[in-house]
Amino acid sequence: MKIQKIKGTKDILPNETETFLEAEKTLRKTMAKYGYREMRTPIFEQTELFIKGTGETTDIVNKEMYSFTDKGGRNLSLRPEGTPSIIRAYLENNLHKKRIFQKLFYYGRMYRQESPQSGRLREFRQFGIEAIGSLSPQIDAETIILGLEILNNIGLRKVETQISSVGCDKCRPFYKESLKNFLESKLNLLCDDCKRRFEVNILRVLDCKRETCRQVLKNAPTSENQLCNECKDHFSKVLDLLQKSNVHFTLNPYLVRGLDYYTKTVYEFISPVLGAQDAVGGGGRYDKMVELFGGPQIPAIGFACGMERILLAVEKEGKAKIQKQHFDFYIVTMDEKTDEKGFLLLNELRKKGFVCEKDYLERSLKAQMKDSDRLGAEFVIIIGSEELGNNEVTLRRMTDGSQKRVKLSIDAIVEEIRNNYQEQHKN
Ligand code: HAM
């Protein structure tokens, strides 16, 4: 039986890897512009970290974690998200004592045992930011502006920003209560999952995608009307800053997010070209996690975006650039003797910074030319026995088929290209 990859995982082949690398380069450049510095935390952590951080009533912790006991009897989990690890590391390494306000970002693989579908994987890549230490609404607005800029720079044109406020410890209980009153008489119309959510975390009912539940929720009370003055004030300042920064957003009073830790502002970046899994990113404020992990009272806000989902959306928008490695030269040889010369020339060209390739399969001239075409090499250097006898090579430009005999020397080849092809080659 052939061994196959695990359901919900993905092999990323070279062309696609190059697309990822390009997006990652853009990501890091944009992060630096906003003052975010990269942090790398382990892929597995104590399970307790996510129970406490992500929240024990969440689907992520309840149903989706890859947890295991190691040989030392420790209960560990592959990280399903980055936020709890960043806060743990922030405290463990005393970053708050070094500078009270920290802007951190991460990029890496996350693991959730969800049912795989388009845009939903069990191993996926997320980049995220955490701005730790400020209560300012400016930071809420800035994270949204940054998120949109990264998505845009990666190539996504159509992104809808949905925003809401889930309030704080003071006002959320009132909202939960009014939701409970509203849903109590309609409980039998809800799906089994929502019946459970009603008991353990009623806000999560608002997140249900089932049409029957959505109908029930049509006239449900919204959190906005139940916010305390502090949360209301904070939220209106965030919205005002976004408006003044020309950021388009939609108020979605039922946006609750799938994680337990949020306070005040929450938001999601939605791509209209994706199907059911249309959130390319999401985040919000979580002012209690640092304290919950035993640290001082330090507020925080952040977001994370799914890289596979973004690239899928870019592709669906039809603007994806197909990444293909560029080759300056392909060296074609004829026999053992010319082949060795070709190998030595190849190494010399690489030392000069050129990207080049040759044949290693002793293939025919025709097959080598075909291979160079497949790789999209700009020039082919042919070393036949006649060329070798004259200490020359044939230099052929593939775009127009023009060719010329040139001395078999790296300097002569480079000079020829400089003088006659005016290419902007590295040297
Ligand atoms: P999240 O909404 O769970 O938030 O995930 C953020 C993004 O990760 C989603 O919008 C989606 O693009 C991507 N994603 C999530 N699950 C999958 C999956 N199974 N397959 C593919 N992509 C997926 C968080 O993770 C929070 N840590 C965000 C945050 C940071 N909040 C505050 N700071």
CSV table of N, CA and C in Angstrom, one decimal, residues 200-325:
chain,number,residue,atom,x,y,z
A,200,VAL,N,-22.5,26.3,27.7
A,200,VAL,CA,-21.1,26.6,28.1
A,200,VAL,C,-20.6,28.0,27.8
A,201,ASN,N,-20.9,28.5,26.6
A,201,ASN,CA,-20.5,29.8,26.2
A,201,ASN,C,-21.5,30.4,25.2
A,202,ILE,N,-22.5,31.0,25.7
A,202,ILE,CA,-23.6,31.4,24.9
A,202,ILE,C,-23.3,32.3,23.7
A,203,LEU,N,-22.2,33.1,23.8
A,203,LEU,CA,-21.8,34.0,22.7
A,203,LEU,C,-21.5,33.2,21.4
A,204,ARG,N,-21.0,32.0,21.7
A,204,ARG,CA,-20.5,31.2,20.5
A,204,ARG,C,-21.7,30.8,19.6
A,205,VAL,N,-22.9,30.8,20.1
A,205,VAL,CA,-24.1,30.5,19.3
A,205,VAL,C,-24.2,31.5,18.1
A,206,LEU,N,-23.7,32.7,18.4
A,206,LEU,CA,-23.8,33.7,17.3
A,206,LEU,C,-22.9,33.4,16.1
A,207,ASP,N,-21.9,32.5,16.4
A,207,ASP,CA,-20.9,32.2,15.4
A,207,ASP,C,-21.4,31.0,14.5
A,208,CYS,N,-22.5,30.4,14.8
A,208,CYS,CA,-23.0,29.2,14.1
A,208,CYS,C,-23.3,29.6,12.6
A,209,LYS,N,-22.8,28.7,11.7
A,209,LYS,CA,-23.0,28.9,10.3
A,209,LYS,C,-24.2,28.3,9.7
A,210,ARG,N,-24.9,27.4,10.6
A,210,ARG,CA,-26.1,26.7,10.1
A,210,ARG,C,-27.2,27.6,9.8
A,211,GLU,N,-27.9,27.4,8.6
A,211,GLU,CA,-28.9,28.3,8.2
A,211,GLU,C,-30.1,28.4,9.2
A,212,THR,N,-30.4,27.2,9.8
A,212,THR,CA,-31.6,27.1,10.8
A,212,THR,C,-31.2,28.0,12.0
A,213,CYS,N,-30.0,27.9,12.5
A,213,CYS,CA,-29.6,28.7,13.6
A,213,CYS,C,-29.5,30.2,13.2
A,214,ARG,N,-29.1,30.5,12.0
A,214,ARG,CA,-29.0,31.9,11.6
A,214,ARG,C,-30.4,32.5,11.6
A,215,GLN,N,-31.4,31.7,11.2
A,215,GLN,CA,-32.8,32.3,11.1
A,215,GLN,C,-33.2,32.6,12.6
A,216,VAL,N,-32.9,31.7,13.5
A,216,VAL,CA,-33.3,32.0,14.9
A,216,VAL,C,-32.6,33.2,15.4
A,217,LEU,N,-31.4,33.5,15.0
A,217,LEU,CA,-30.6,34.6,15.5
A,217,LEU,C,-30.9,35.9,14.9
A,218,LYS,N,-31.8,35.9,13.9
A,218,LYS,CA,-32.1,37.1,13.1
A,218,LYS,C,-32.3,38.4,13.9
A,219,ASN,N,-33.1,38.3,15.0
A,219,ASN,CA,-33.4,39.5,15.7
A,219,ASN,C,-32.8,39.4,17.1
A,220,ALA,N,-31.7,38.7,17.3
A,220,ALA,CA,-31.0,38.6,18.6
A,220,ALA,C,-30.5,39.9,19.0
A,221,PRO,N,-30.4,40.2,20.3
A,221,PRO,CA,-29.9,41.5,20.8
A,221,PRO,C,-28.4,41.6,20.4
A,222,THR,N,-27.9,42.8,20.2
A,222,THR,CA,-26.5,42.9,19.7
A,222,THR,C,-25.7,43.4,20.9
A,223,SER,N,-24.4,43.2,20.9
A,223,SER,CA,-23.5,43.5,22.0
A,223,SER,C,-23.3,45.0,22.1
A,224,GLU,N,-23.4,45.7,20.9
A,224,GLU,CA,-23.2,47.1,20.9
A,224,GLU,C,-24.0,47.9,21.9
A,225,ASN,N,-25.3,47.5,21.9
A,225,ASN,CA,-26.2,48.2,22.8
A,225,ASN,C,-26.0,48.0,24.3
A,226,GLN,N,-25.2,47.0,24.6
A,226,GLN,CA,-25.0,46.6,26.0
A,226,GLN,C,-23.6,47.0,26.6
A,227,LEU,N,-22.8,47.7,25.7
A,227,LEU,CA,-21.5,48.0,26.2
A,227,LEU,C,-21.5,49.1,27.3
A,228,CYS,N,-20.5,48.9,28.3
A,228,CYS,CA,-20.4,49.9,29.3
A,228,CYS,C,-19.8,51.2,28.7
A,229,ASN,N,-19.7,52.3,29.4
A,229,ASN,CA,-19.3,53.5,28.9
A,229,ASN,C,-17.8,53.4,28.4
A,230,GLU,N,-17.0,52.7,29.2
A,230,GLU,CA,-15.6,52.6,28.8
A,230,GLU,C,-15.4,51.9,27.5
A,231,CYS,N,-16.1,50.8,27.3
A,231,CYS,CA,-16.0,50.0,26.1
A,231,CYS,C,-16.6,50.8,24.9
A,232,LYS,N,-17.8,51.4,25.2
A,232,LYS,CA,-18.4,52.2,24.1
A,232,LYS,C,-17.5,53.3,23.6
A,233,ASP,N,-16.9,54.0,24.6
A,233,ASP,CA,-16.0,55.1,24.2
A,233,ASP,C,-14.8,54.6,23.4
A,234,HIS,N,-14.2,53.5,23.9
A,234,HIS,CA,-13.0,52.9,23.2
A,234,HIS,C,-13.4,52.5,21.8
A,235,PHE,N,-14.6,51.9,21.6
A,235,PHE,CA,-15.0,51.4,20.3
A,235,PHE,C,-15.2,52.6,19.4
A,236,SER,N,-15.9,53.6,19.9
A,236,SER,CA,-16.2,54.7,19.0
A,236,SER,C,-14.9,55.4,18.5
A,237,LYS,N,-13.9,55.4,19.4
A,237,LYS,CA,-12.6,56.1,19.1
A,237,LYS,C,-11.9,55.2,18.0
A,238,VAL,N,-12.0,53.9,18.1
A,238,VAL,CA,-11.4,53.0,17.1
A,238,VAL,C,-12.1,53.3,15.7
A,239,LEU,N,-13.4,53.3,15.7
A,239,LEU,CA,-14.1,53.5,14.5
A,239,LEU,C,-13.8,54.8,13.9
A,240,ASP,N,-13.7,55.8,14.7
A,240,ASP,CA,-13.4,57.2,14.3
A,240,ASP,C,-12.0,57.2,13.6
A,241,LEU,N,-11.0,56.6,14.3
A,241,LEU,CA,-9.7,56.6,13.7
A,241,LEU,C,-9.6,55.9,12.4
A,242,LEU,N,-10.4,54.8,12.3
A,242,LEU,CA,-10.4,54.0,11.0
A,242,LEU,C,-11.0,54.9,9.9
A,243,GLN,N,-12.1,55.6,10.3
A,243,GLN,CA,-12.8,56.4,9.3
A,243,GLN,C,-11.8,57.5,8.8
A,244,LYS,N,-11.2,58.1,9.8
A,244,LYS,CA,-10.3,59.2,9.4
A,244,LYS,C,-9.1,58.7,8.6
A,245,SER,N,-8.8,57.4,8.7
A,245,SER,CA,-7.6,56.8,8.0
A,245,SER,C,-8.1,56.2,6.7
A,246,ASN,N,-9.4,56.5,6.3
A,246,ASN,CA,-10.0,56.0,5.1
A,246,ASN,C,-10.0,54.5,5.0
A,247,VAL,N,-10.2,53.8,6.1
A,247,VAL,CA,-10.4,52.3,6.1
A,247,VAL,C,-11.9,52.0,6.0
A,248,HIS,N,-12.2,51.2,5.0
A,248,HIS,CA,-13.6,50.8,4.9
A,248,HIS,C,-13.9,49.6,5.8
A,249,PHE,N,-15.0,49.7,6.6
A,249,PHE,CA,-15.3,48.5,7.4
A,249,PHE,C,-16.8,48.3,7.5
A,250,THR,N,-17.2,47.1,7.9
A,250,THR,CA,-18.6,46.9,8.1
A,250,THR,C,-18.8,46.5,9.6
A,251,LEU,N,-19.8,47.1,10.2
A,251,LEU,CA,-20.0,46.7,11.6
A,251,LEU,C,-20.8,45.4,11.6
A,252,ASN,N,-20.3,44.4,12.3
A,252,ASN,CA,-21.0,43.1,12.4
A,252,ASN,C,-21.2,42.9,13.9
A,253,PRO,N,-22.4,43.2,14.4
A,253,PRO,CA,-22.6,43.1,15.8
A,253,PRO,C,-22.6,41.7,16.3
A,254,TYR,N,-22.7,40.7,15.4
A,254,TYR,CA,-22.7,39.3,15.8
A,254,TYR,C,-21.3,38.6,15.7
A,255,LEU,N,-20.3,39.4,15.4
A,255,LEU,CA,-19.0,38.9,15.3
A,255,LEU,C,-18.4,38.5,16.7
A,256,VAL,N,-18.2,37.2,16.9
A,256,VAL,CA,-17.8,36.9,18.3
A,256,VAL,C,-16.4,36.2,18.3
A,257,ARG,N,-16.0,35.7,17.1
A,257,ARG,CA,-14.7,35.0,17.0
A,257,ARG,C,-14.7,33.7,17.8
A,258,GLY,N,-13.8,32.8,17.4
A,258,GLY,CA,-13.9,31.4,17.9
A,258,GLY,C,-13.0,31.2,19.1
A,259,LEU,N,-12.5,32.3,19.7
A,259,LEU,CA,-11.6,32.1,20.8
A,259,LEU,C,-12.1,32.8,22.0
A,260,ASP,N,-11.7,32.4,23.2
A,260,ASP,CA,-12.4,32.9,24.4
A,260,ASP,C,-11.8,34.2,25.0
A,261,TYR,N,-10.6,34.6,24.5
A,261,TYR,CA,-9.9,35.6,25.3
A,261,TYR,C,-10.2,37.1,25.0
A,262,TYR,N,-11.1,37.3,24.0
A,262,TYR,CA,-11.2,38.7,23.5
A,262,TYR,C,-12.0,39.6,24.5
A,263,THR,N,-11.5,40.8,24.5
A,263,THR,CA,-12.2,41.9,25.2
A,263,THR,C,-12.3,43.1,24.2
A,264,LYS,N,-13.3,43.9,24.3
A,264,LYS,CA,-13.5,45.1,23.5
A,264,LYS,C,-13.4,44.7,22.0
A,265,THR,N,-12.5,45.4,21.2
A,265,THR,CA,-12.5,45.3,19.8
A,265,THR,C,-12.2,43.9,19.3
A,266,VAL,N,-13.1,43.4,18.3
A,266,VAL,CA,-12.8,42.2,17.6
A,266,VAL,C,-13.0,42.5,16.1
A,267,TYR,N,-12.2,41.8,15.2
A,267,TYR,CA,-12.4,42.1,13.8
A,267,TYR,C,-12.0,40.9,13.0
A,268,GLU,N,-12.5,40.8,11.7
A,268,GLU,CA,-12.1,39.8,10.8
A,268,GLU,C,-11.9,40.4,9.4
A,269,PHE,N,-11.0,39.8,8.7
A,269,PHE,CA,-10.7,40.2,7.3
A,269,PHE,C,-11.4,39.1,6.5
A,270,ILE,N,-12.3,39.5,5.6
A,270,ILE,CA,-13.1,38.5,4.8
A,270,ILE,C,-12.8,38.7,3.4
A,271,SER,N,-12.6,37.5,2.7
A,271,SER,CA,-12.4,37.6,1.2
A,271,SER,C,-13.7,37.1,0.6
A,272,PRO,N,-14.3,38.0,-0.2
A,272,PRO,CA,-15.6,37.6,-0.9
A,272,PRO,C,-15.4,36.5,-2.0
A,273,VAL,N,-14.2,36.2,-2.4
A,273,VAL,CA,-14.0,35.2,-3.4
A,273,VAL,C,-13.9,33.8,-2.9
A,274,LEU,N,-13.8,33.7,-1.6
A,274,LEU,CA,-13.7,32.3,-1.0
A,274,LEU,C,-15.1,31.8,-0.6
A,275,GLY,N,-15.2,30.5,-0.4
A,275,GLY,CA,-16.5,30.0,-0.1
A,275,GLY,C,-16.8,30.1,1.4
A,276,ALA,N,-17.1,28.9,2.0
A,276,ALA,CA,-17.5,28.9,3.4
A,276,ALA,C,-16.4,29.4,4.3
A,277,GLN,N,-15.2,29.0,4.0
A,277,GLN,CA,-14.0,29.5,4.9
A,277,GLN,C,-13.5,30.8,4.3
A,278,ASP,N,-14.2,31.9,4.6
A,278,ASP,CA,-13.9,33.1,3.9
A,278,ASP,C,-13.0,34.1,4.7
A,279,ALA,N,-12.7,33.7,6.0
A,279,ALA,CA,-11.9,34.6,6.8
A,279,ALA,C,-10.4,34.4,6.5
A,280,VAL,N,-9.8,35.4,5.9
A,280,VAL,CA,-8.4,35.3,5.7
A,280,VAL,C,-7.6,35.7,6.9
A,281,GLY,N,-8.3,36.4,7.9
A,281,GLY,CA,-7.6,36.8,9.1
A,281,GLY,C,-8.6,37.2,10.1
A,282,GLY,N,-8.1,37.3,11.4
A,282,GLY,CA,-9.0,37.8,12.4
A,282,GLY,C,-8.2,38.1,13.7
A,283,GLY,N,-8.8,38.9,14.5
A,283,GLY,CA,-8.1,39.2,15.8
A,283,GLY,C,-8.9,40.1,16.7
A,284,GLY,N,-8.2,40.7,17.6
A,284,GLY,CA,-8.9,41.6,18.5
A,284,GLY,C,-8.1,41.8,19.8
A,285,ARG,N,-8.7,42.6,20.7
A,285,ARG,CA,-8.0,42.9,21.9
A,285,ARG,C,-8.2,41.8,22.9
A,286,TYR,N,-7.2,41.5,23.7
A,286,TYR,CA,-7.3,40.5,24.8
A,286,TYR,C,-6.6,41.1,26.0
A,287,ASP,N,-7.2,41.9,26.8
A,287,ASP,CA,-6.6,42.7,27.8
A,287,ASP,C,-6.3,41.9,29.1
A,288,LYS,N,-6.7,40.6,29.1
A,288,LYS,CA,-6.6,39.8,30.4
A,288,LYS,C,-5.6,38.7,30.3
A,289,MET,N,-5.1,38.4,29.2
A,289,MET,CA,-4.3,37.1,29.1
A,289,MET,C,-3.0,37.2,29.8
A,290,VAL,N,-2.3,38.4,29.8
A,290,VAL,CA,-1.0,38.5,30.5
A,290,VAL,C,-1.2,38.2,32.0
A,291,GLU,N,-2.3,38.8,32.5
A,291,GLU,CA,-2.6,38.6,33.9
A,291,GLU,C,-3.0,37.2,34.2
A,292,LEU,N,-3.7,36.6,33.3
A,292,LEU,CA,-4.2,35.2,33.5
A,292,LEU,C,-3.0,34.3,33.5
A,293,PHE,N,-1.9,34.6,32.8
A,293,PHE,CA,-0.7,33.8,32.8
A,293,PHE,C,0.2,34.2,34.0
A,294,GLY,N,-0.3,34.9,34.9
A,294,GLY,CA,0.6,35.2,36.1
A,294,GLY,C,1.4,36.5,36.0
A,295,GLY,N,1.2,37.3,34.9
A,295,GLY,CA,1.9,38.5,34.8
A,295,GLY,C,1.2,39.7,35.3
A,296,PRO,N,1.8,40.9,35.2
A,296,PRO,CA,1.1,42.1,35.6
A,296,PRO,C,-0.2,42.4,34.7
A,297,GLN,N,-0.9,43.5,35.1
A,297,GLN,CA,-2.1,43.8,34.3
A,297,GLN,C,-1.6,44.6,33.1
A,298,ILE,N,-1.4,43.8,32.0
A,298,ILE,CA,-0.9,44.4,30.7
A,298,ILE,C,-1.9,44.1,29.6
A,299,PRO,N,-2.4,45.1,28.9
A,299,PRO,CA,-3.4,44.8,27.8
A,299,PRO,C,-2.6,44.4,26.6
A,300,ALA,N,-3.4,43.8,25.6
A,300,ALA,CA,-2.8,43.4,24.4
A,300,ALA,C,-3.8,43.3,23.3
A,301,ILE,N,-3.3,43.3,22.1
A,301,ILE,CA,-4.2,43.2,20.9
A,301,ILE,C,-3.4,42.6,19.8
A,302,GLY,N,-4.0,41.8,18.9
A,302,GLY,CA,-3.3,41.2,17.8
A,302,GLY,C,-4.3,40.6,16.8
A,303,PHE,N,-3.7,40.1,15.7
A,303,PHE,CA,-4.5,39.3,14.8
A,303,PHE,C,-3.6,38.2,14.2
A,304,ALA,N,-4.3,37.3,13.5
A,304,ALA,CA,-3.5,36.3,12.7
A,304,ALA,C,-4.2,36.0,11.4
A,305,CYS,N,-3.4,35.7,10.4
A,305,CYS,CA,-4.0,35.4,9.1
A,305,CYS,C,-3.5,34.1,8.6
A,306,GLY,N,-4.3,33.4,7.8
A,306,GLY,CA,-3.9,32.1,7.3
A,306,GLY,C,-3.3,32.2,5.9
A,307,MET,N,-2.0,31.8,5.8
A,307,MET,CA,-1.3,32.1,4.5
A,307,MET,C,-1.9,31.3,3.4
A,308,GLU,N,-2.2,30.0,3.6
A,308,GLU,CA,-2.8,29.2,2.5
A,308,GLU,C,-4.1,29.8,2.0
A,309,ARG,N,-4.9,30.3,2.9
A,309,ARG,CA,-6.2,30.9,2.6
A,309,ARG,C,-6.0,32.2,1.8
A,310,ILE,N,-5.0,33.0,2.2
A,310,ILE,CA,-4.7,34.2,1.4
A,310,ILE,C,-4.3,33.9,0.0
A,311,LEU,N,-3.4,32.9,-0.1
A,311,LEU,CA,-2.9,32.6,-1.5
A,311,LEU,C,-4.0,32.0,-2.3
A,312,LEU,N,-4.9,31.3,-1.7
A,312,LEU,CA,-6.0,30.7,-2.4
A,312,LEU,C,-6.9,31.8,-2.9
A,313,ALA,N,-7.1,32.8,-2.1
A,313,ALA,CA,-7.9,34.0,-2.5
A,313,ALA,C,-7.3,34.8,-3.6
A,314,VAL,N,-5.9,35.0,-3.5
A,314,VAL,CA,-5.2,35.7,-4.5
A,314,VAL,C,-5.4,35.0,-5.9
A,315,GLU,N,-5.3,33.7,-5.8
A,315,GLU,CA,-5.4,32.9,-7.0
A,315,GLU,C,-6.8,33.0,-7.6
A,316,LYS,N,-7.8,32.9,-6.7
A,316,LYS,CA,-9.2,33.0,-7.1
A,316,LYS,C,-9.5,34.4,-7.7
A,317,GLU,N,-8.8,35.4,-7.2
A,317,GLU,CA,-9.1,36.8,-7.7
A,317,GLU,C,-8.4,36.9,-9.1
A,318,GLY,N,-7.6,35.8,-9.5
A,318,GLY,CA,-7.0,35.8,-10.8
A,318,GLY,C,-5.8,36.7,-11.0
A,319,LYS,N,-5.3,37.1,-9.9
A,319,LYS,CA,-4.1,38.0,-10.0
A,319,LYS,C,-2.8,37.4,-9.6
A,320,ALA,N,-2.9,36.0,-9.3
A,320,ALA,CA,-1.7,35.4,-8.8
A,320,ALA,C,-0.6,35.3,-9.9
A,321,LYS,N,0.6,35.6,-9.4
A,321,LYS,CA,1.7,35.5,-10.3
A,321,LYS,C,2.3,34.1,-10.2
A,322,ILE,N,2.4,33.5,-11.3
A,322,ILE,CA,3.0,32.1,-11.2
A,322,ILE,C,4.5,32.3,-11.1
A,323,GLN,N,5.0,31.8,-10.0
A,323,GLN,CA,6.4,32.0,-9.7
A,323,GLN,C,7.2,30.9,-10.4
A,324,LYS,N,8.2,31.2,-11.1
A,324,LYS,CA,9.1,30.3,-11.7
A,324,LYS,C,10.5,30.7,-11.5
A,325,GLN,N,11.3,29.8,-11.2
A,325,GLN,CA,12.7,30.1,-10.9
A,325,GLN,C,13.4,30.6,-12.2
